């Protein structure tokens, strides 16, 4: 039995006969295609019916091939388990404890074909410190983008994820003065959803002019700005300020969505947070009922966003209660499907749109000339939300990422 791609060398062309291929462009799955690799890049994609053209492809007819995924919103310092003792420990940990667990979470992302994540902040800037350990890049190519500490107003929601500007300091001054090598600025501009008071909106945390100046200060430093915002006004202010992405956006409403479509602001809906939360609550309780309504509301917003042409990137908010690292991606994509996204569109949200948001040097689309980064899962694309649980192969630059990822059951030849 030969491992997939075990004879692949960077200088040697390789070919894969894929049962199905979702290229990440938004198009539907193509059946029975051959993908060829040369020099670490995709050389060609053509129907298998045209013949192998002298190649001896690996037999991947039982698999669906798609681009590696990107989780655009995570908090690596939290596990997402609903264990109060564990959660307290995660909030006040020794750095080595956190680093060990964060590294384990990254392994879980890799196993599920998620090769890049964007961390939305923690009070100790621990994800940023972890990224600094990978300053020269990880050998497996995993990309961690980190916001360091998120900004929130003193006395308002967000202390777990960051810090506040000093007294008498404007947000814009704080953002301009923050010298650490972050990848993006994270600003928290609202509260969170209420499980018992459906639709309750919170005031913006920051003055709109200050917010605008803060975004401009970040952009002057070459840093994109992600804004946590729920409710009409907090989202409207963030959009008027020129932010790069809206995180969550519950109850933002259609006018804001139309603005996002026009400005090409990316939305990261994190709808699965409510599914995760629901799983931690006693069935039939008012809180569970509230979580269910919030989930339905966000799926309905997603359907409107699709109709309006909003660019959506898949982010899970992994680390939130009931939202587990790696595993949560399938839930998020399943919710997009429930909102009417076709399979190809969900993969585009989870790959190309994520790649754009993170500023990756690869497009997240399988096309000739692109880096030969792809993953393979068992079965047809319709089974994707289940099969993503056990990704069968992860390739980067045309090579299997890790031999430990090459599971038995994939053989060369017919
Ligand atoms: Zn978050």
mmCIF file of C-alpha atoms and ligand atoms in Angstrom:
data_model
loop_
_atom_site.group_PDB
_atom_site.id
_atom_site.type_symbol
_atom_site.label_atom_id
_atom_site.label_comp_id
_atom_site.label_asym_id
_atom_site.label_seq_id
_atom_site.Cartn_x
_atom_site.Cartn_y
_atom_site.Cartn_z
ATOM 1 C CA UNK A 1 0.000 0.000 0.000
ATOM 2 C CA UNK A 2 1.364 3.322 -1.009
ATOM 3 C CA UNK A 3 0.698 6.555 0.796
ATOM 4 C CA UNK A 4 -0.879 9.356 -1.210
ATOM 5 C CA UNK A 5 1.755 11.401 -2.891
ATOM 6 C CA UNK A 6 4.617 9.465 -1.377
ATOM 7 C CA UNK A 7 6.409 9.574 -4.712
ATOM 8 C CA UNK A 8 5.799 13.282 -5.140
ATOM 9 C CA UNK A 9 8.889 15.464 -5.415
ATOM 10 C CA UNK A 10 8.867 19.199 -5.921
ATOM 11 C CA UNK A 11 10.659 18.788 -9.218
ATOM 12 C CA UNK A 12 8.497 15.927 -10.444
ATOM 13 C CA UNK A 13 5.007 16.322 -11.863
ATOM 14 C CA UNK A 14 2.288 14.498 -9.952
ATOM 15 C CA UNK A 15 -1.310 13.836 -10.851
ATOM 16 C CA UNK A 16 -4.471 13.066 -8.899
ATOM 17 C CA UNK A 17 -7.624 11.554 -10.357
ATOM 18 C CA UNK A 18 -10.234 13.263 -8.153
ATOM 19 C CA UNK A 19 -13.734 11.874 -7.779
ATOM 20 C CA UNK A 20 -14.986 15.424 -7.241
ATOM 21 C CA UNK A 21 -13.298 18.796 -7.186
ATOM 22 C CA UNK A 22 -14.585 21.993 -5.598
ATOM 23 C CA UNK A 23 -12.164 24.609 -6.869
ATOM 24 C CA UNK A 24 -13.173 27.356 -4.423
ATOM 25 C CA UNK A 25 -14.220 29.805 -7.131
ATOM 26 C CA UNK A 26 -17.834 29.461 -6.046
ATOM 27 C CA UNK A 27 -18.617 26.994 -8.830
ATOM 28 C CA UNK A 28 -20.226 23.646 -8.118
ATOM 29 C CA UNK A 29 -18.301 20.391 -7.867
ATOM 30 C CA UNK A 30 -16.698 18.959 -10.982
ATOM 31 C CA UNK A 31 -16.919 15.191 -11.333
ATOM 32 C CA UNK A 32 -13.960 13.016 -12.328
ATOM 33 C CA UNK A 33 -11.162 15.425 -13.035
ATOM 34 C CA UNK A 34 -7.394 15.076 -13.088
ATOM 35 C CA UNK A 35 -5.365 17.659 -11.188
ATOM 36 C CA UNK A 36 -1.685 17.847 -12.064
ATOM 37 C CA UNK A 37 1.112 19.426 -10.067
ATOM 38 C CA UNK A 38 4.513 20.647 -11.183
ATOM 39 C CA UNK A 39 7.085 22.642 -9.275
ATOM 40 C CA UNK A 40 4.760 22.985 -6.278
ATOM 41 C CA UNK A 41 2.022 24.601 -8.349
ATOM 42 C CA UNK A 42 -1.150 23.381 -9.989
ATOM 43 C CA UNK A 43 -0.248 22.711 -13.583
ATOM 44 C CA UNK A 44 -3.607 21.718 -15.025
ATOM 45 C CA UNK A 45 -7.121 20.556 -14.184
ATOM 46 C CA UNK A 46 -8.890 18.575 -16.899
ATOM 47 C CA UNK A 47 -11.686 15.989 -17.275
ATOM 48 C CA UNK A 48 -10.476 12.435 -16.700
ATOM 49 C CA UNK A 49 -12.441 11.468 -19.800
ATOM 50 C CA UNK A 50 -9.709 13.141 -21.832
ATOM 51 C CA UNK A 51 -7.338 10.386 -20.712
ATOM 52 C CA UNK A 52 -4.321 10.480 -18.420
ATOM 53 C CA UNK A 53 -2.015 11.914 -21.100
ATOM 54 C CA UNK A 54 0.827 9.639 -20.103
ATOM 55 C CA UNK A 55 0.488 10.443 -16.402
ATOM 56 C CA UNK A 56 -0.107 7.827 -13.727
ATOM 57 C CA UNK A 57 -2.419 9.658 -11.333
ATOM 58 C CA UNK A 58 -3.064 8.642 -7.764
ATOM 59 C CA UNK A 59 -6.503 7.121 -7.484
ATOM 60 C CA UNK A 60 -8.540 9.650 -5.538
ATOM 61 C CA UNK A 61 -11.838 8.731 -7.189
ATOM 62 C CA UNK A 62 -13.398 8.108 -3.785
ATOM 63 C CA UNK A 63 -12.487 11.611 -2.589
ATOM 64 C CA UNK A 64 -13.568 15.209 -2.915
ATOM 65 C CA UNK A 65 -10.699 17.653 -3.346
ATOM 66 C CA UNK A 66 -10.981 21.297 -2.284
ATOM 67 C CA UNK A 67 -8.735 24.186 -1.229
ATOM 68 C CA UNK A 68 -7.455 24.315 2.361
ATOM 69 C CA UNK A 69 -9.787 26.230 4.661
ATOM 70 C CA UNK A 70 -9.297 29.416 6.666
ATOM 71 C CA UNK A 71 -11.002 30.128 9.995
ATOM 72 C CA UNK A 72 -11.317 33.909 10.032
ATOM 73 C CA UNK A 73 -12.217 34.295 13.709
ATOM 74 C CA UNK A 74 -10.856 32.237 16.597
ATOM 75 C CA UNK A 75 -9.594 32.741 20.144
ATOM 76 C CA UNK A 76 -6.775 30.263 20.566
ATOM 77 C CA UNK A 77 -6.415 30.840 24.315
ATOM 78 C CA UNK A 78 -9.856 29.369 25.069
ATOM 79 C CA UNK A 79 -10.852 25.754 24.499
ATOM 80 C CA UNK A 80 -14.578 26.238 23.931
ATOM 81 C CA UNK A 81 -15.356 23.517 26.458
ATOM 82 C CA UNK A 82 -18.166 24.320 28.781
ATOM 83 C CA UNK A 83 -16.326 23.516 31.991
ATOM 84 C CA UNK A 84 -16.337 26.427 34.479
ATOM 85 C CA UNK A 85 -13.221 25.226 36.330
ATOM 86 C CA UNK A 86 -11.285 24.813 33.095
ATOM 87 C CA UNK A 87 -12.516 28.163 31.819
ATOM 88 C CA UNK A 88 -11.315 29.976 34.942
ATOM 89 C CA UNK A 89 -7.930 28.353 34.531
ATOM 90 C CA UNK A 90 -7.792 29.458 30.887
ATOM 91 C CA UNK A 91 -8.486 33.026 31.939
ATOM 92 C CA UNK A 92 -5.632 33.121 34.407
ATOM 93 C CA UNK A 93 -3.047 30.708 33.149
ATOM 94 C CA UNK A 94 0.677 30.383 33.113
ATOM 95 C CA UNK A 95 1.942 31.067 29.600
ATOM 96 C CA UNK A 96 3.397 27.572 29.191
ATOM 97 C CA UNK A 97 0.002 26.046 29.971
ATOM 98 C CA UNK A 98 -1.586 28.207 27.308
ATOM 99 C CA UNK A 99 1.146 27.667 24.715
ATOM 100 C CA UNK A 100 0.883 23.902 25.077
ATOM 101 C CA UNK A 101 -2.878 23.979 24.583
ATOM 102 C CA UNK A 102 -2.761 26.531 21.774
ATOM 103 C CA UNK A 103 -0.245 24.359 19.928
ATOM 104 C CA UNK A 104 -2.584 21.398 20.370
ATOM 105 C CA UNK A 105 -5.472 23.443 18.962
ATOM 106 C CA UNK A 106 -3.378 24.307 15.916
ATOM 107 C CA UNK A 107 -2.777 20.594 15.356
ATOM 108 C CA UNK A 108 -6.561 20.142 15.392
ATOM 109 C CA UNK A 109 -6.912 22.817 12.710
ATOM 110 C CA UNK A 110 -4.276 21.122 10.567
ATOM 111 C CA UNK A 111 -5.969 17.744 10.902
ATOM 112 C CA UNK A 112 -9.158 19.280 9.525
ATOM 113 C CA UNK A 113 -7.486 20.956 6.584
ATOM 114 C CA UNK A 114 -7.629 24.459 8.105
ATOM 115 C CA UNK A 115 -4.222 25.945 7.350
ATOM 116 C CA UNK A 116 -4.755 29.520 8.513
ATOM 117 C CA UNK A 117 -6.617 31.195 11.371
ATOM 118 C CA UNK A 118 -7.095 34.774 12.488
ATOM 119 C CA UNK A 119 -7.064 35.240 16.250
ATOM 120 C CA UNK A 120 -9.446 37.921 17.501
ATOM 121 C CA UNK A 121 -7.535 38.708 20.652
ATOM 122 C CA UNK A 122 -6.942 37.752 24.254
ATOM 123 C CA UNK A 123 -6.219 39.827 27.354
ATOM 124 C CA UNK A 124 -2.651 38.515 27.611
ATOM 125 C CA UNK A 125 -1.809 38.807 23.896
ATOM 126 C CA UNK A 126 -0.840 35.143 24.161
ATOM 127 C CA UNK A 127 -1.812 34.185 20.612
ATOM 128 C CA UNK A 128 0.398 37.033 19.417
ATOM 129 C CA UNK A 129 3.258 35.699 21.552
ATOM 130 C CA UNK A 130 2.700 32.251 20.058
ATOM 131 C CA UNK A 131 2.802 33.716 16.555
ATOM 132 C CA UNK A 132 6.110 35.366 17.450
ATOM 133 C CA UNK A 133 7.492 31.921 18.254
ATOM 134 C CA UNK A 134 6.710 31.066 14.617
ATOM 135 C CA UNK A 135 8.301 34.277 13.342
ATOM 136 C CA UNK A 136 10.332 32.375 10.781
ATOM 137 C CA UNK A 137 7.202 30.509 9.733
ATOM 138 C CA UNK A 138 6.077 27.053 10.715
ATOM 139 C CA UNK A 139 7.488 24.182 8.684
ATOM 140 C CA UNK A 140 3.937 23.041 7.975
ATOM 141 C CA UNK A 141 3.066 26.480 6.580
ATOM 142 C CA UNK A 142 0.282 27.059 9.095
ATOM 143 C CA UNK A 143 -0.526 30.772 9.246
ATOM 144 C CA UNK A 144 -1.590 32.452 12.484
ATOM 145 C CA UNK A 145 -2.712 36.061 12.241
ATOM 146 C CA UNK A 146 -3.093 37.710 15.620
ATOM 147 C CA UNK A 147 -4.759 40.899 16.840
ATOM 148 C CA UNK A 148 -2.940 40.800 20.172
ATOM 149 C CA UNK A 149 -5.209 42.595 22.627
ATOM 150 C CA UNK A 150 -8.568 43.849 21.367
ATOM 151 C CA UNK A 151 -9.673 47.387 22.264
ATOM 152 C CA UNK A 152 -12.828 47.951 24.297
ATOM 153 C CA UNK A 153 -14.136 50.806 26.383
ATOM 154 C CA UNK A 154 -13.438 50.590 30.121
ATOM 155 C CA UNK A 155 -16.478 49.223 31.897
ATOM 156 C CA UNK A 156 -17.966 47.720 28.720
ATOM 157 C CA UNK A 157 -17.860 44.192 27.286
ATOM 158 C CA UNK A 158 -14.542 42.775 26.097
ATOM 159 C CA UNK A 159 -12.097 42.602 29.034
ATOM 160 C CA UNK A 160 -11.345 38.927 28.434
ATOM 161 C CA UNK A 161 -10.193 39.680 24.905
ATOM 162 C CA UNK A 162 -8.164 42.810 25.440
ATOM 163 C CA UNK A 163 -7.785 46.140 27.149
ATOM 164 C CA UNK A 164 -9.091 49.710 27.185
ATOM 165 C CA UNK A 165 -7.441 52.957 26.157
ATOM 166 C CA UNK A 166 -5.927 54.767 29.141
ATOM 167 C CA UNK A 167 -8.054 57.314 30.987
ATOM 168 C CA UNK A 168 -8.334 60.522 28.950
ATOM 169 C CA UNK A 169 -6.818 58.725 25.947
ATOM 170 C CA UNK A 170 -8.804 58.483 22.751
ATOM 171 C CA UNK A 171 -9.050 55.149 20.971
ATOM 172 C CA UNK A 172 -7.269 56.617 17.952
ATOM 173 C CA UNK A 173 -4.310 57.663 20.128
ATOM 174 C CA UNK A 174 -4.181 54.232 21.723
ATOM 175 C CA UNK A 175 -4.216 52.472 18.343
ATOM 176 C CA UNK A 176 -1.551 54.799 16.942
ATOM 177 C CA UNK A 177 0.683 54.340 19.993
ATOM 178 C CA UNK A 178 0.485 50.546 20.130
ATOM 179 C CA UNK A 179 3.868 49.500 18.794
ATOM 180 C CA UNK A 180 3.687 45.735 19.001
ATOM 181 C CA UNK A 181 3.880 43.721 15.800
ATOM 182 C CA UNK A 182 0.235 42.804 15.468
ATOM 183 C CA UNK A 183 -1.298 41.592 12.191
ATOM 184 C CA UNK A 184 -4.524 43.533 12.550
ATOM 185 C CA UNK A 185 -6.375 45.795 14.964
ATOM 186 C CA UNK A 186 -9.438 44.428 16.732
ATOM 187 C CA UNK A 187 -11.988 46.869 18.116
ATOM 188 C CA UNK A 188 -15.026 45.864 20.144
ATOM 189 C CA UNK A 189 -17.795 48.342 19.407
ATOM 190 C CA UNK A 190 -20.863 46.764 21.003
ATOM 191 C CA UNK A 191 -21.947 44.321 23.648
ATOM 192 C CA UNK A 192 -23.034 40.737 23.099
ATOM 193 C CA UNK A 193 -26.415 39.156 22.440
ATOM 194 C CA UNK A 194 -28.881 38.583 25.243
ATOM 195 C CA UNK A 195 -30.212 35.029 25.536
ATOM 196 C CA UNK A 196 -33.274 36.167 27.463
ATOM 197 C CA UNK A 197 -34.083 39.506 25.819
ATOM 198 C CA UNK A 198 -34.182 38.670 22.115
ATOM 199 C CA UNK A 199 -33.097 41.469 19.825
ATOM 200 C CA UNK A 200 -31.766 43.741 22.557
ATOM 201 C CA UNK A 201 -29.171 46.059 21.086
ATOM 202 C CA UNK A 202 -26.319 47.712 22.936
ATOM 203 C CA UNK A 203 -24.868 51.185 22.406
ATOM 204 C CA UNK A 204 -21.683 51.648 20.402
ATOM 205 C CA UNK A 205 -18.660 51.559 22.709
ATOM 206 C CA UNK A 206 -16.786 54.336 20.932
ATOM 207 C CA UNK A 207 -17.616 57.781 19.628
ATOM 208 C CA UNK A 208 -17.992 57.597 15.799
ATOM 209 C CA UNK A 209 -15.334 60.256 15.116
ATOM 210 C CA UNK A 210 -12.867 58.572 17.443
ATOM 211 C CA UNK A 211 -13.609 55.223 15.764
ATOM 212 C CA UNK A 212 -12.994 56.731 12.344
ATOM 213 C CA UNK A 213 -9.700 58.246 13.475
ATOM 214 C CA UNK A 214 -8.696 54.895 15.024
ATOM 215 C CA UNK A 215 -9.333 53.019 11.767
ATOM 216 C CA UNK A 216 -7.359 55.668 9.878
ATOM 217 C CA UNK A 217 -4.482 55.337 12.382
ATOM 218 C CA UNK A 218 -4.449 51.563 11.895
ATOM 219 C CA UNK A 219 -4.555 51.871 8.112
ATOM 220 C CA UNK A 220 -1.644 54.332 8.226
ATOM 221 C CA UNK A 221 0.286 51.554 9.940
ATOM 222 C CA UNK A 222 -0.777 49.125 7.204
ATOM 223 C CA UNK A 223 -3.047 47.198 9.561
ATOM 224 C CA UNK A 224 -6.554 46.031 8.689
ATOM 225 C CA UNK A 225 -9.261 46.571 11.292
ATOM 226 C CA UNK A 226 -11.764 43.948 12.440
ATOM 227 C CA UNK A 227 -14.694 45.288 14.448
ATOM 228 C CA UNK A 228 -16.852 43.253 16.804
ATOM 229 C CA UNK A 229 -20.266 44.833 16.339
ATOM 230 C CA UNK A 230 -23.851 43.720 16.899
ATOM 231 C CA UNK A 231 -26.858 45.943 16.325
ATOM 232 C CA UNK A 232 -27.685 48.646 13.784
ATOM 233 C CA UNK A 233 -25.732 51.603 15.198
ATOM 234 C CA UNK A 234 -22.487 49.863 16.239
ATOM 235 C CA UNK A 235 -22.237 48.279 12.777
ATOM 236 C CA UNK A 236 -23.185 51.503 10.949
ATOM 237 C CA UNK A 237 -20.477 53.407 12.867
ATOM 238 C CA UNK A 238 -17.871 50.738 12.096
ATOM 239 C CA UNK A 239 -18.733 50.839 8.385
ATOM 240 C CA UNK A 240 -18.666 54.644 8.306
ATOM 241 C CA UNK A 241 -15.246 54.457 9.971
ATOM 242 C CA UNK A 242 -13.986 52.338 7.079
ATOM 243 C CA UNK A 243 -13.301 49.072 8.920
ATOM 244 C CA UNK A 244 -12.227 46.018 6.917
ATOM 245 C CA UNK A 245 -14.522 43.433 8.461
ATOM 246 C CA UNK A 246 -17.574 43.229 10.682
ATOM 247 C CA UNK A 247 -17.446 40.394 13.191
ATOM 248 C CA UNK A 248 -20.773 38.825 14.270
ATOM 249 C CA UNK A 249 -23.114 41.577 13.068
ATOM 250 C CA UNK A 250 -26.220 40.185 14.743
ATOM 251 C CA UNK A 251 -29.203 42.505 14.244
ATOM 252 C CA UNK A 252 -27.240 44.778 11.919
ATOM 253 C CA UNK A 253 -30.131 44.963 9.472
ATOM 254 C CA UNK A 254 -30.439 45.237 5.751
ATOM 255 C CA UNK A 255 -29.244 48.840 5.272
ATOM 256 C CA UNK A 256 -25.900 47.947 6.792
ATOM 257 C CA UNK A 257 -25.704 44.833 4.637
ATOM 258 C CA UNK A 258 -26.280 46.889 1.497
ATOM 259 C CA UNK A 259 -23.502 49.258 2.602
ATOM 260 C CA UNK A 260 -21.172 46.310 3.176
ATOM 261 C CA UNK A 261 -21.900 44.980 -0.289
ATOM 262 C CA UNK A 262 -21.211 48.398 -1.836
ATOM 263 C CA UNK A 263 -17.971 48.946 0.131
ATOM 264 C CA UNK A 264 -16.860 45.304 -0.133
ATOM 265 C CA UNK A 265 -16.498 45.103 3.618
ATOM 266 C CA UNK A 266 -16.208 41.468 4.633
ATOM 267 C CA UNK A 267 -18.710 39.997 7.068
ATOM 268 C CA UNK A 268 -17.740 37.203 9.469
ATOM 269 C CA UNK A 269 -21.132 36.124 10.851
ATOM 270 C CA UNK A 270 -19.986 33.478 13.378
ATOM 271 C CA UNK A 271 -23.505 32.000 13.299
ATOM 272 C CA UNK A 272 -22.207 28.766 14.824
ATOM 273 C CA UNK A 273 -21.580 30.551 18.129
ATOM 274 C CA UNK A 274 -25.293 30.252 18.787
ATOM 275 C CA UNK A 275 -25.346 26.572 17.808
ATOM 276 C CA UNK A 276 -22.407 25.989 20.167
ATOM 277 C CA UNK A 277 -24.050 27.963 22.929
ATOM 278 C CA UNK A 278 -27.303 26.051 22.439
ATOM 279 C CA UNK A 279 -25.416 22.804 23.005
ATOM 280 C CA UNK A 280 -24.285 23.976 26.457
ATOM 281 C CA UNK A 281 -27.767 24.962 27.695
ATOM 282 C CA UNK A 282 -30.483 22.897 29.324
ATOM 283 C CA UNK A 283 -33.003 21.928 26.636
ATOM 284 C CA UNK A 284 -36.277 23.763 27.025
ATOM 285 C CA UNK A 285 -34.768 26.510 29.189
ATOM 286 C CA UNK A 286 -35.493 30.172 28.300
ATOM 287 C CA UNK A 287 -31.785 30.606 27.490
ATOM 288 C CA UNK A 288 -31.823 27.658 25.081
ATOM 289 C CA UNK A 289 -34.923 29.100 23.450
ATOM 290 C CA UNK A 290 -33.118 32.441 23.139
ATOM 291 C CA UNK A 291 -30.033 30.833 21.576
ATOM 292 C CA UNK A 292 -32.227 29.011 19.073
ATOM 293 C CA UNK A 293 -33.918 32.279 18.043
ATOM 294 C CA UNK A 294 -30.565 34.035 17.711
ATOM 295 C CA UNK A 295 -29.307 31.192 15.545
ATOM 296 C CA UNK A 296 -32.373 31.357 13.290
ATOM 297 C CA UNK A 297 -32.033 35.139 13.086
ATOM 298 C CA UNK A 298 -28.412 34.962 11.962
ATOM 299 C CA UNK A 299 -29.162 32.294 9.342
ATOM 300 C CA UNK A 300 -31.924 34.572 8.004
ATOM 301 C CA UNK A 301 -29.439 37.486 7.878
ATOM 302 C CA UNK A 302 -27.016 35.250 5.974
ATOM 303 C CA UNK A 303 -29.698 34.515 3.397
ATOM 304 C CA UNK A 304 -30.243 38.273 2.920
ATOM 305 C CA UNK A 305 -26.511 38.920 2.736
ATOM 306 C CA UNK A 306 -26.201 36.336 -0.018
ATOM 307 C CA UNK A 307 -29.004 37.988 -1.977
ATOM 308 C CA UNK A 308 -27.403 41.429 -1.524
ATOM 309 C CA UNK A 309 -23.943 40.247 -2.557
ATOM 310 C CA UNK A 310 -22.128 40.745 0.765
ATOM 311 C CA UNK A 311 -18.702 39.080 0.854
ATOM 312 C CA UNK A 312 -18.810 36.584 3.696
ATOM 313 C CA UNK A 313 -15.796 34.858 5.253
ATOM 314 C CA UNK A 314 -16.244 31.802 7.448
ATOM 315 C CA UNK A 315 -15.168 32.344 11.033
ATOM 316 C CA UNK A 316 -16.229 30.245 13.984
ATOM 317 C CA UNK A 317 -15.285 32.288 17.084
ATOM 318 C CA UNK A 318 -13.815 29.005 18.348
ATOM 319 C CA UNK A 319 -13.144 29.260 22.060
ATOM 320 C CA UNK A 320 -16.634 30.638 22.725
ATOM 321 C CA UNK A 321 -18.796 28.384 24.886
ATOM 322 C CA UNK A 322 -19.517 25.171 22.993
ATOM 323 C CA UNK A 323 -17.477 26.206 19.940
ATOM 324 C CA UNK A 324 -14.556 23.802 19.534
ATOM 325 C CA UNK A 325 -11.412 24.536 17.557
ATOM 326 C CA UNK A 326 -11.347 22.865 14.166
ATOM 327 C CA UNK A 327 -14.600 21.004 14.554
ATOM 328 C CA UNK A 328 -16.674 24.204 14.482
ATOM 329 C CA UNK A 329 -15.871 24.952 10.842
ATOM 330 C CA UNK A 330 -18.183 22.208 9.554
ATOM 331 C CA UNK A 331 -20.996 23.648 11.705
ATOM 332 C CA UNK A 332 -20.432 27.150 10.315
ATOM 333 C CA UNK A 333 -20.443 25.909 6.730
ATOM 334 C CA UNK A 334 -23.526 23.794 7.379
ATOM 335 C CA UNK A 335 -25.339 26.935 8.585
ATOM 336 C CA UNK A 336 -24.377 28.743 5.387
ATOM 337 C CA UNK A 337 -25.905 25.869 3.479
ATOM 338 C CA UNK A 338 -29.055 26.222 5.588
ATOM 339 C CA UNK A 339 -29.120 29.907 4.558
ATOM 340 C CA UNK A 340 -29.190 28.907 0.891
ATOM 341 C CA UNK A 341 -25.503 29.014 -0.043
ATOM 342 C CA UNK A 342 -24.620 26.295 -2.495
ATOM 343 C CA UNK A 343 -21.686 24.077 -1.717
ATOM 344 C CA UNK A 344 -19.255 25.896 -3.993
ATOM 345 C CA UNK A 345 -20.157 29.213 -2.380
ATOM 346 C CA UNK A 346 -19.571 27.927 1.138
ATOM 347 C CA UNK A 347 -16.119 26.677 0.143
ATOM 348 C CA UNK A 348 -15.340 30.075 -1.376
ATOM 349 C CA UNK A 349 -16.367 31.751 1.927
ATOM 350 C CA UNK A 350 -14.136 29.341 3.857
ATOM 351 C CA UNK A 351 -11.142 29.505 1.523
ATOM 352 C CA UNK A 352 -10.821 32.422 -0.924
ATOM 353 C CA UNK A 353 -12.645 35.023 1.181
ATOM 354 C CA UNK A 354 -10.733 33.960 4.264
ATOM 355 C CA UNK A 355 -7.454 34.102 2.336
ATOM 356 C CA UNK A 356 -8.282 37.631 1.226
ATOM 357 C CA UNK A 357 -9.214 38.753 4.720
ATOM 358 C CA UNK A 358 -6.008 37.333 6.192
ATOM 359 C CA UNK A 359 -3.894 38.699 3.349
ATOM 360 C CA UNK A 360 -2.497 35.253 2.513
ATOM 361 C CA UNK A 361 -0.035 34.921 -0.343
ATOM 362 C CA UNK A 362 -2.221 32.250 -1.960
ATOM 363 C CA UNK A 363 -5.692 32.654 -3.417
ATOM 364 C CA UNK A 364 -7.635 29.781 -1.830
ATOM 365 C CA UNK A 365 -8.747 28.740 -5.305
ATOM 366 C CA UNK A 366 -7.594 25.655 -7.215
ATOM 367 C CA UNK A 367 -6.555 26.874 -10.645
ATOM 368 C CA UNK A 368 -3.541 26.446 -12.902
ATOM 369 C CA UNK A 369 -0.612 28.505 -11.648
ATOM 370 C CA UNK A 370 -1.808 28.667 -8.038
ATOM 371 C CA UNK A 371 0.231 26.979 -5.278
ATOM 372 C CA UNK A 372 -0.724 23.292 -5.147
ATOM 373 C CA UNK A 373 -2.453 23.509 -1.768
ATOM 374 C CA UNK A 374 -5.463 21.235 -1.427
ATOM 375 C CA UNK A 375 -7.199 18.826 0.897
ATOM 376 C CA UNK A 376 -9.055 15.574 0.252
ATOM 377 C CA UNK A 377 -12.057 14.213 2.116
ATOM 378 C CA UNK A 378 -13.904 10.924 1.726
ATOM 379 C CA UNK A 379 -17.013 10.704 -0.386
ATOM 380 C CA UNK A 380 -19.000 13.103 -2.528
ATOM 381 C CA UNK A 381 -19.241 16.842 -1.779
ATOM 382 C CA UNK A 382 -22.727 16.435 -0.322
ATOM 383 C CA UNK A 383 -21.099 14.640 2.625
ATOM 384 C CA UNK A 384 -18.636 17.481 3.208
ATOM 385 C CA UNK A 385 -19.923 18.662 6.598
ATOM 386 C CA UNK A 386 -19.421 15.184 7.961
ATOM 387 C CA UNK A 387 -16.305 14.217 6.029
ATOM 388 C CA UNK A 388 -14.436 17.372 7.106
ATOM 389 C CA UNK A 389 -14.246 15.670 10.509
ATOM 390 C CA UNK A 390 -11.670 13.333 9.018
ATOM 391 C CA UNK A 391 -9.674 15.018 6.298
ATOM 392 C CA UNK A 392 -7.765 12.292 4.450
ATOM 393 C CA UNK A 393 -4.920 14.321 2.983
ATOM 394 C CA UNK A 394 -3.540 17.836 3.252
ATOM 395 C CA UNK A 395 -1.163 19.019 0.553
ATOM 396 C CA UNK A 396 0.874 22.196 0.516
ATOM 397 C CA UNK A 397 3.019 23.240 -2.432
ATOM 398 C CA UNK A 398 2.258 19.846 -3.960
ATOM 399 C CA UNK A 399 3.569 17.836 -1.030
ATOM 400 C CA UNK A 400 1.745 15.992 1.744
ATOM 401 C CA UNK A 401 1.929 18.290 4.737
ATOM 402 C CA UNK A 402 2.763 15.605 7.216
ATOM 403 C CA UNK A 403 3.053 11.866 6.901
ATOM 404 C CA UNK A 404 0.963 11.583 10.049
ATOM 405 C CA UNK A 405 -1.893 13.090 8.088
ATOM 406 C CA UNK A 406 -1.677 10.453 5.397
ATOM 407 C CA UNK A 407 -4.145 7.955 6.771
ATOM 408 C CA UNK A 408 -4.372 4.365 5.624
ATOM 409 C CA UNK A 409 -6.927 3.554 2.970
ATOM 410 C CA UNK A 410 -5.653 5.778 0.188
ATOM 411 C CA UNK A 411 -3.768 3.826 -2.393
ATOM 412 C CA UNK A 412 -2.049 4.599 -5.614
ATOM 413 C CA UNK A 413 -3.326 3.062 -8.807
ATOM 414 C CA UNK A 414 -6.784 1.659 -9.475
HETATM 415 ZN ZN1 LIG B 1 -14.454 36.627 19.041
#
